[in-house]
Coordinates of C-alpha atoms and ligand atoms in Angstrom, one line a residue:
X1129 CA 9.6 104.2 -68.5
X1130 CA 7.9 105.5 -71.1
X1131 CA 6.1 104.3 -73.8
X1132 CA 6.9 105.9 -77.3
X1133 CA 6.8 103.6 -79.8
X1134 CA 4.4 100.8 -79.2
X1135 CA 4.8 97.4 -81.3
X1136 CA 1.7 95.3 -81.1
X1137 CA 2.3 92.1 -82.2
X1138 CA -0.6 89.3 -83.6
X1139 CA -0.1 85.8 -84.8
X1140 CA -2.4 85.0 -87.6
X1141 CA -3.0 81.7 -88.9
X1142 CA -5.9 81.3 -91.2
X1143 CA -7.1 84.7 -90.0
X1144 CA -8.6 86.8 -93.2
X1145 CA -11.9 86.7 -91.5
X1146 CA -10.9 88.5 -89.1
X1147 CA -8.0 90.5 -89.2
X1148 CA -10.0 93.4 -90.9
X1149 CA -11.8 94.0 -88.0
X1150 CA -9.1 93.3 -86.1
X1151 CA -7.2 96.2 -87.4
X1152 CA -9.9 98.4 -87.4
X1153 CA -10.5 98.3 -83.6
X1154 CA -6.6 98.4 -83.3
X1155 CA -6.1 101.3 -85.1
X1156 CA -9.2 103.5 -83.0
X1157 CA -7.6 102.7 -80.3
X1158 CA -4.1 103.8 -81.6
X1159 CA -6.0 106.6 -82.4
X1160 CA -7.2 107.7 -79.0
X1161 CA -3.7 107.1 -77.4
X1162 CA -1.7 110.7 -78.0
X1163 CA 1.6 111.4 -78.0
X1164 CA 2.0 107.6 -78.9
X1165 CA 3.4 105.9 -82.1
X1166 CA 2.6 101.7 -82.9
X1167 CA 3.3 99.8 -85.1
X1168 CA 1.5 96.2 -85.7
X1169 CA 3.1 93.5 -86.6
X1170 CA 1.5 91.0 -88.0
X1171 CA 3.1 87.4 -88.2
X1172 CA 1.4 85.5 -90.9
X1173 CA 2.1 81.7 -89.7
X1174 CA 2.2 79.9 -93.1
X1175 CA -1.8 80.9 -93.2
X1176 CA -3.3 78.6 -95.9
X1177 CA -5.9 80.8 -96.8
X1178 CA -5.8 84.7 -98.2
X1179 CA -4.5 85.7 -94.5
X1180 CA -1.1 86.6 -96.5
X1181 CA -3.1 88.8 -99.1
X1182 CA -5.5 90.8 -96.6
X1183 CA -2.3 91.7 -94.4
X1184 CA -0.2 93.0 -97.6
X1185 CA -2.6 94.7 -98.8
X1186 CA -3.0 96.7 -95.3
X1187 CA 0.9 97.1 -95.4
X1188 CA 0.4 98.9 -98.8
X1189 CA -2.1 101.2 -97.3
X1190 CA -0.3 101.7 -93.3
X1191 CA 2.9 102.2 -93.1
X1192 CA 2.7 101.1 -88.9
X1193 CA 1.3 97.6 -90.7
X1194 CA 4.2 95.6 -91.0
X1195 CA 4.1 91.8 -92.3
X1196 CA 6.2 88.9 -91.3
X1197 CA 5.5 85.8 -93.6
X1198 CA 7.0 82.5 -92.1
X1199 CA 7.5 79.9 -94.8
X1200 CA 5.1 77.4 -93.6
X1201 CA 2.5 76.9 -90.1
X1202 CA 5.0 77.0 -87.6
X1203 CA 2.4 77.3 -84.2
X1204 CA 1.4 79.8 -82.0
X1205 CA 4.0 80.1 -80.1
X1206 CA 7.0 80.3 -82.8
X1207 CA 5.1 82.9 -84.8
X1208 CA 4.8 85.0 -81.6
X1209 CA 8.6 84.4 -81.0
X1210 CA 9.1 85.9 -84.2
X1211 CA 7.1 88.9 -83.6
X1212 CA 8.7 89.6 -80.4
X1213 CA 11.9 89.1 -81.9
X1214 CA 10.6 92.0 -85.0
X1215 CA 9.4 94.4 -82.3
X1216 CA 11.1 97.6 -82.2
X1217 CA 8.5 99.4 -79.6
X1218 CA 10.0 100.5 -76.6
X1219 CA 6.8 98.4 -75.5
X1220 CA 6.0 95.2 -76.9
X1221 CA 1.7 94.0 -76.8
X1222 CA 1.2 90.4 -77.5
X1223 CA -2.5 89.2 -78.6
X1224 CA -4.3 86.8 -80.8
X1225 CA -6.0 88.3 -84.1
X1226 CA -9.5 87.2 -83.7
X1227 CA -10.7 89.7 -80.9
X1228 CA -10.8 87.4 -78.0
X1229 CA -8.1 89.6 -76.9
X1230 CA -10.1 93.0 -77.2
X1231 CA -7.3 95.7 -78.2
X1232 CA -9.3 98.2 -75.9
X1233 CA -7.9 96.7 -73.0
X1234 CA -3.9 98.1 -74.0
X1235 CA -4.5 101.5 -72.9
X1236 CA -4.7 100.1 -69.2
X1237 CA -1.5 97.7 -70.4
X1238 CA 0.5 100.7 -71.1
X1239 CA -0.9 102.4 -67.9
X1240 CA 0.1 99.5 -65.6
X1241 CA 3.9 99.4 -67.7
X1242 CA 3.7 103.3 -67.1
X1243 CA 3.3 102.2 -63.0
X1244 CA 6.8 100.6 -62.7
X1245 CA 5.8 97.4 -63.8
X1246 CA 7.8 95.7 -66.7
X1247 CA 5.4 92.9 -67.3
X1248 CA 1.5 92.6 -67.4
X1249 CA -0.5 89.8 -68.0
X1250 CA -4.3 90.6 -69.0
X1251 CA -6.6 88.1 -67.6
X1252 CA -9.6 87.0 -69.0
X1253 CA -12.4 87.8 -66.3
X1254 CA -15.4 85.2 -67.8
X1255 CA -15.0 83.2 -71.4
X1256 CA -17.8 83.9 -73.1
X1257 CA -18.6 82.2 -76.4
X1258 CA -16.3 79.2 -75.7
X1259 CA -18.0 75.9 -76.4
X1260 CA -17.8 73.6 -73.3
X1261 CA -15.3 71.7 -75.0
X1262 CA -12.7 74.4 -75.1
X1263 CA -13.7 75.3 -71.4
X1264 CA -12.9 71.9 -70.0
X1265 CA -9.5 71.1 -72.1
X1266 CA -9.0 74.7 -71.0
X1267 CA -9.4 74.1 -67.4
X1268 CA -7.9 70.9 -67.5
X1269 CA -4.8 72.6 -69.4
X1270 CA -4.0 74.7 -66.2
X1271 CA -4.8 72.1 -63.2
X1272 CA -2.4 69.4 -65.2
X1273 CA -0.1 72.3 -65.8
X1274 CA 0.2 73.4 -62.6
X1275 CA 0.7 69.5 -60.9
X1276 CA 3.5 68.6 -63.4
X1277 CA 5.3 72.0 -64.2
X1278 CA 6.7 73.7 -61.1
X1279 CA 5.5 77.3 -62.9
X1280 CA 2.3 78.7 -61.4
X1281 CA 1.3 79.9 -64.8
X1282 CA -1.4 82.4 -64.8
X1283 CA -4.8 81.5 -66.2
X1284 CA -6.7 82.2 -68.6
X1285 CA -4.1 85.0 -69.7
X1286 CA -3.1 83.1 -73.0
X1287 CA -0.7 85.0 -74.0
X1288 CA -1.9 88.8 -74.2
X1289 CA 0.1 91.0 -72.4
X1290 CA 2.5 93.9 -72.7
X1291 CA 6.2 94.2 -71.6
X1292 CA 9.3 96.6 -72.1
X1293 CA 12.0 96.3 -73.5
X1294 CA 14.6 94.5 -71.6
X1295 CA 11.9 91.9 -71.2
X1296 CA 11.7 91.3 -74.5
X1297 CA 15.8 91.0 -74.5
X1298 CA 15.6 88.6 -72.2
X1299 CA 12.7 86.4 -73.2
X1300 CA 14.6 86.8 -76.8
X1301 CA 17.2 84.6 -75.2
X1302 CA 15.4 82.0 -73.7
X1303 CA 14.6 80.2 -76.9
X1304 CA 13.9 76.7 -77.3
X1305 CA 12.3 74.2 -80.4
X1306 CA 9.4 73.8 -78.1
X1307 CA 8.8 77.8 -76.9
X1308 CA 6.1 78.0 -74.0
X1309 CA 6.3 82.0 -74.0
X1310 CA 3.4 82.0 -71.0
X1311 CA 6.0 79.9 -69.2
X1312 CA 9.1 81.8 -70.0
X1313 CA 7.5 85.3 -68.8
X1314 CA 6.2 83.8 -65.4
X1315 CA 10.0 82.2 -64.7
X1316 CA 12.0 85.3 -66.1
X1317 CA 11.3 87.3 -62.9
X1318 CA 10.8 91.3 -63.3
X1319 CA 8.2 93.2 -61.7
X1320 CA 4.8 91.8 -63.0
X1321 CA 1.3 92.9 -62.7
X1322 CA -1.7 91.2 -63.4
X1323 CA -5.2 93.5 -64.8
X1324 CA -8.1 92.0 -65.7
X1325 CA -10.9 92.2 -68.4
X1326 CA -14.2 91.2 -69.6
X1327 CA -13.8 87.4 -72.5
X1328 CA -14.9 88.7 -75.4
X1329 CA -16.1 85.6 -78.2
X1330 CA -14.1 84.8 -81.4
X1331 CA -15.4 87.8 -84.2
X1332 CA -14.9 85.1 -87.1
X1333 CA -13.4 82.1 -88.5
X1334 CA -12.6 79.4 -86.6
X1335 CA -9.8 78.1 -83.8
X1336 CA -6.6 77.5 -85.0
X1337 CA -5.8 75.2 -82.2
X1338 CA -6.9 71.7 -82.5
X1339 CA -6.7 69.2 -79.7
X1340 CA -3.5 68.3 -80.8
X1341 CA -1.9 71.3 -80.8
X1342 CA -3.1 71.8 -77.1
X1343 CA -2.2 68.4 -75.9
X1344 CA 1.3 69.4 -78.1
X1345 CA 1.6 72.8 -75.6
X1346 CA 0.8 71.2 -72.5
X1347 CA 3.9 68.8 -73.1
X1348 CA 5.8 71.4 -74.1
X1349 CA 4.7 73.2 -70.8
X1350 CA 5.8 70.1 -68.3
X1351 CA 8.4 69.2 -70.4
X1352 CA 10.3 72.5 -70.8
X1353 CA 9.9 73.5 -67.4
X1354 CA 10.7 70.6 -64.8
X1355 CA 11.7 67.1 -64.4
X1356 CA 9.3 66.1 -62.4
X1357 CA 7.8 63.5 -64.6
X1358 CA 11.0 61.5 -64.3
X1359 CA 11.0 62.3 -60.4
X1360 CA 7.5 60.7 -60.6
X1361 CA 8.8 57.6 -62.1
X1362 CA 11.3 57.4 -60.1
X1363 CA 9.2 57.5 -56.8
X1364 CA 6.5 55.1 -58.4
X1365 CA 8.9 52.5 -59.5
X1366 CA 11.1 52.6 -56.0
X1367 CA 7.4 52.1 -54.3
X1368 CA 6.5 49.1 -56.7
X1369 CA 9.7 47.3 -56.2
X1370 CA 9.3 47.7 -52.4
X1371 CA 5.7 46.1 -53.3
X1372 CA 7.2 43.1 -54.8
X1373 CA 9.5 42.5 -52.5
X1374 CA 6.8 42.4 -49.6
X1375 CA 5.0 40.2 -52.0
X1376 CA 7.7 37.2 -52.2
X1377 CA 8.1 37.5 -48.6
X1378 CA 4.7 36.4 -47.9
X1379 CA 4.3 34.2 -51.1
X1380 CA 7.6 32.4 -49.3
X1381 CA 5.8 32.3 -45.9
X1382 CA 2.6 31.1 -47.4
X1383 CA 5.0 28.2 -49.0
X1384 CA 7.0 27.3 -46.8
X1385 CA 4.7 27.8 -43.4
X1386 CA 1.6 27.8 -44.4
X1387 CA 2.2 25.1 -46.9
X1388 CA 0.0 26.7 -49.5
X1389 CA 1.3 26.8 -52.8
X1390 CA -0.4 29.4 -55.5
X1391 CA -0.3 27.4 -58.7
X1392 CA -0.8 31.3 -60.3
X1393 CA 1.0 31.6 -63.1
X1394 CA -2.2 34.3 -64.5
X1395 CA -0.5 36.7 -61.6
X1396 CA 2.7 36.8 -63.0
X1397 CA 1.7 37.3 -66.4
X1398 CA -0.3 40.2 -64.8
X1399 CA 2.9 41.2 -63.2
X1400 CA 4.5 41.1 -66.1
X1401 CA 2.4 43.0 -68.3
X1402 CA 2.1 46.1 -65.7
X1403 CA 5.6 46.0 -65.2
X1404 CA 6.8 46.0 -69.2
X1405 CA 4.3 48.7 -69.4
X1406 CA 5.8 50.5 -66.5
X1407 CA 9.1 50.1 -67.9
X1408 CA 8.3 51.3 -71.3
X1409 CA 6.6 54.3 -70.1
X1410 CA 9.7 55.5 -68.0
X1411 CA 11.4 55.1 -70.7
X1412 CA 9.2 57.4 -72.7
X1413 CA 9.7 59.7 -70.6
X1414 CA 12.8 59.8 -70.8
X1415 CA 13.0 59.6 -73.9
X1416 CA 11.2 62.7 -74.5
X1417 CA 13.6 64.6 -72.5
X1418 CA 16.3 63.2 -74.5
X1419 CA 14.8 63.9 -77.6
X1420 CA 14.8 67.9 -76.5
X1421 CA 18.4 67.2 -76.0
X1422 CA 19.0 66.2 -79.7
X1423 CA 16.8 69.0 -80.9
X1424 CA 18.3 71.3 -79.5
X1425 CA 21.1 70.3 -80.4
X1426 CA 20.5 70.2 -83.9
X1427 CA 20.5 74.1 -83.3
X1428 CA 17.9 74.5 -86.7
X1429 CA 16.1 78.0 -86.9
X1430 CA 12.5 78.4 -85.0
X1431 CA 11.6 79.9 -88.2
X1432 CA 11.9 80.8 -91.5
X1433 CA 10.4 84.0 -93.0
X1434 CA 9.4 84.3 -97.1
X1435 CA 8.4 87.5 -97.4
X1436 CA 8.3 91.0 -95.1
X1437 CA 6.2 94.1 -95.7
X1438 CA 7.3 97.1 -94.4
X1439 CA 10.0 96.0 -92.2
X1440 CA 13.9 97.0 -93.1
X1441 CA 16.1 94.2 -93.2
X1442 CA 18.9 95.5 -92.2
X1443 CA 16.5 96.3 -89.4
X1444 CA 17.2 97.8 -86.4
X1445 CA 19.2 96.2 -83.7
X1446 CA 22.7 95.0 -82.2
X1447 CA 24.7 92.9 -84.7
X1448 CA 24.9 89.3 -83.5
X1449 CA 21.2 89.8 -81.7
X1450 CA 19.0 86.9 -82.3
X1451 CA 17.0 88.6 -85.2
X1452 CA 20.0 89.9 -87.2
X1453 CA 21.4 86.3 -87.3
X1454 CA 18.0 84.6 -88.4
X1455 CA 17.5 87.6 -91.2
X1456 CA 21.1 87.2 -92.3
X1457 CA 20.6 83.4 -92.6
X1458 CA 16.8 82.6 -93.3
X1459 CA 15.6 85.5 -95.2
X1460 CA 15.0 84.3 -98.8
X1461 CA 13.5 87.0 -101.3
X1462 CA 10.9 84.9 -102.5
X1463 CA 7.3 85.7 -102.1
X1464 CA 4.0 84.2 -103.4
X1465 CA 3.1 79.6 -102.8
X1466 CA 3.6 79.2 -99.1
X1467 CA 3.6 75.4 -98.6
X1468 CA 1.4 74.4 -95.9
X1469 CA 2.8 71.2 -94.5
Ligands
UDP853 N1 -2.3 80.9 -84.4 C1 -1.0 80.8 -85.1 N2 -0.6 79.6 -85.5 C2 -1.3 78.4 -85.3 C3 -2.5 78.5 -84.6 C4 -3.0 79.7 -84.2 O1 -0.4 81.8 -85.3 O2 -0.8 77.4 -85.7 C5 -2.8 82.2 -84.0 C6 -4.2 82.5 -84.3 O3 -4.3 83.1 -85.6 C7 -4.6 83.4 -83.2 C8 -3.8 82.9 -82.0 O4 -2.7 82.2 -82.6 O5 -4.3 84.8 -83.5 C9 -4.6 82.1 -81.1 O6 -5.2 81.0 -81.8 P1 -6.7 80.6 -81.7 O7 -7.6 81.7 -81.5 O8 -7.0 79.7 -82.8 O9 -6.7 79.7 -80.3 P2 -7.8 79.7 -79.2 O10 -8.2 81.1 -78.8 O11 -8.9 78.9 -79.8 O12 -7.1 78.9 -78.1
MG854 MG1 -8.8 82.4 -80.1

C-alpha cells in the first residue's frame, strides 16, 4: 500500500480558537511529507460560534481545505462519520481539532500503514493538561466499558488514527443512530497496530464534551456492542427469585415449627419496593435496546450537510455508496443561520 493522497479528517465543534493553529501545524507537516498530496477535511458540527467562517475562509485560500457544514450539532462521532464518509485519500487520518492530537505524530501513522498494517490506533502516552475531572470520568469510561461491552477498546486512543481504504469501506457500512467509531474499528478485524505518543494539552477554547455527552457515549458503547446488560438481569433476577424462595421456606418453618410468627409487614413493603425497582430497571433496559430497534428502523439520515467548500458534489465514488445517497438526498444549497438546537 501506498499512501498518495492523504485525507485528514477533524471534527470541529465550536473550534475557531483553535483551528488556525491547528491548520498551521497540519500544513508544516504536510509540508515535510514528499511525494505526498492531503487534503483536510474539516467537518463543521453545527459550531455555534464563527467555526463555520474561519474554516471558509481557509477553503478560499487552500484548495486541500475542504469544508463539510452539517446543519446542526450532530456529536463527535456523526461528524467524524461524515468525514470518513468525504474522504477520498487512499489513507484516511482521524483527529480532534484542538491539538490534543498533535498532527506530528501522522508521519509515523502513515509509516506503520506503509508496514502492512491497515489500521493504527495512536495512543496517548501521559494526559497532560487534563483537569482530574476528565481523568477520572476518563478512566472510569474504559474500566465500565470494558466490564459491560465485550470490545477491549483501546485507551486513551480517542479516536486518532489512520486507516486505508477498504477500512474505511467497511467501517462506512457499519452505521448505526448511535455510531461508536472506536468500537466499530476494534470489532471490524484487519491488521491493526498500535504507536504511541507524548498527551499534548488542549491549545484553546474549551471541551466540547460535557458529562452528558460522555455518559451519552458510554451507553452507546455497551449498548451497541453486546447484550450483556440484559444477560445481567437476567442472572440477577433468576438469583433473587431463588432468594425468595429460600426465604418462604424458612418463614414457613419458623411458622409452622418454630411457632414464631413475624408480624412484618415493613419487610414486605421492603420487598416490594426493591423488587418494583428491579422490575422497572430490566425493563429499562430493555427498553433501550428496543428503542435502537425503532431508530433504526426509522432509517433517518446520521446527518444533514448545509453547505460544502471545496468538495464536488457529484463527488467521487460508486453510485449507490453511502455518500452519493446522503448528497443526493440531504444536500440543500443553502448556506449562512445554522440552528443550534
Ligand atoms: N466535537 C464535535 N462535536 C461535538 C463535540 C466535539 O465535532 O458535539 C469535536 C471537537 O471539536 C474536537 C473533538 O470533537 O475536535 C473532540 O472534542 P473535545 O476536544 O471537546 O473532547 P475531549 O478531548 O475533551 O474529550
Ligand atoms: Mg479535546
Amino acid at each position: 500500500m501506498e499512501a498518495k493522497l492523504i485525507s485528514v479528517v477533524v471534527p470541529c465543534y465550536n473550534e475557531a480558537a483553535t483551528v488556525p493553529e491547528f491548520y498551521r501545524r497540519i500544513k508544516a507537516v504536510a509540508g515535510s511529507l514528499q511525494g505526498r498530496s492531503f487534503e483536510f477535511l474539516f467537518v463543521n458540527d453545527g459550531s455555534s460560534d464563527h467555526t463555520g467562517r474561519v474554516l471558509n475562509d481557509l477553503a478560499s485560500l487552500d484548495p486541500r481545505v475542504r469544508v463539510i457544514h452539517l446543519a446542526r450539532n450532530r456529536g463527535h462521532q456523526i461528524a467524524l462519520t461524515a468525514g470518513i464518509d468525504h474522504a477520498a485519500g487512499d489513507v484516511i487520518v482521524t483527529m480532534d481539532a484542538d491539538l490534543q492530537h498533535p498532527p506530528e505524530v501522522i508521519p509515523d501513522l502513515i509509516h506503520a500503514l506503509e508496514q502492512g498494517h491497515d489500521i493504527v490506533h495512536a495512543q496517548r502516552r501521559i494526559r497532560t493538561g487534563d483537569s482530574w475531572f476528565k481523568l477520572l470520568t476518563a478512566k472510569l469510561f474504559y474500566l465500565f466499558m470494558r466490564f459491560f461491552s465485550g470490545v477491549k477498546l483501546i485507551e486513551n486512543c480517542g479516536d486518532f488514527r489512520a486507516f486505508t481504504k477498504p477500512v474505511q469501506q467497511t467501517v462506512i457500512a457499519f452505521r448505526t443512530p448511535h455510531q461508536f467509531l472506536r468500537g466499530t474499528f476494534v470489532q471490524v478485524g484487519f491488521r491493526q497496530a498500535v504507536i504511541q505518543y507524548d498527551g499534548e494539552a488542549r491549545f484553546g477554547g474549551e471541551t466540547g464534551y460535557s458529562l452528558w455527552k460522555m455518559v451519552n457515549l458510554a451507553i452507546d458503547g455497551v449498548l451497541g456492542f453486546s447484550a450483556t446488560p440484559i444477560r445481567i438481569i437476567t442472572w440477577l433476577s433468576l438469583a433473587l427469585w431463588a432468594m425468595s424462595l429460600i426465604h418462604l421456606g424458612v418463614s414457613l418453618y419458623d411458622h409452622f415449627v418454630s411457632g414464631i410468627t413475624v408480624p412484618g409487614w415493613t419487610s414486605i413493603i421492603t420487598l416490594m419496593f426493591f423488587f418494583t425497582g428491579l422490575v422497572l430497571f430490566s425493563i429499562a433496559v430493555i427498553g433501550s435496546y428496543v428503542g435502537r430497534i425503532f431508530q433504526q428502523g426509522q432509517n433517518n439520515p446520521l446527518y444533514w450537510v448545509c453547505d460544502l467548500r471545496n468538495l464536488p458534489e457529484d463527488a467521487p465514488g460508486k453510485e449507490g455508496s453511502p455518500r452519493e445517497v446522503l448528497l443526493a438526498q440531504h444536500v440543500t444549497k443553502t448556506s449562512g443561520a445554522i440552528d443550534e438546537g
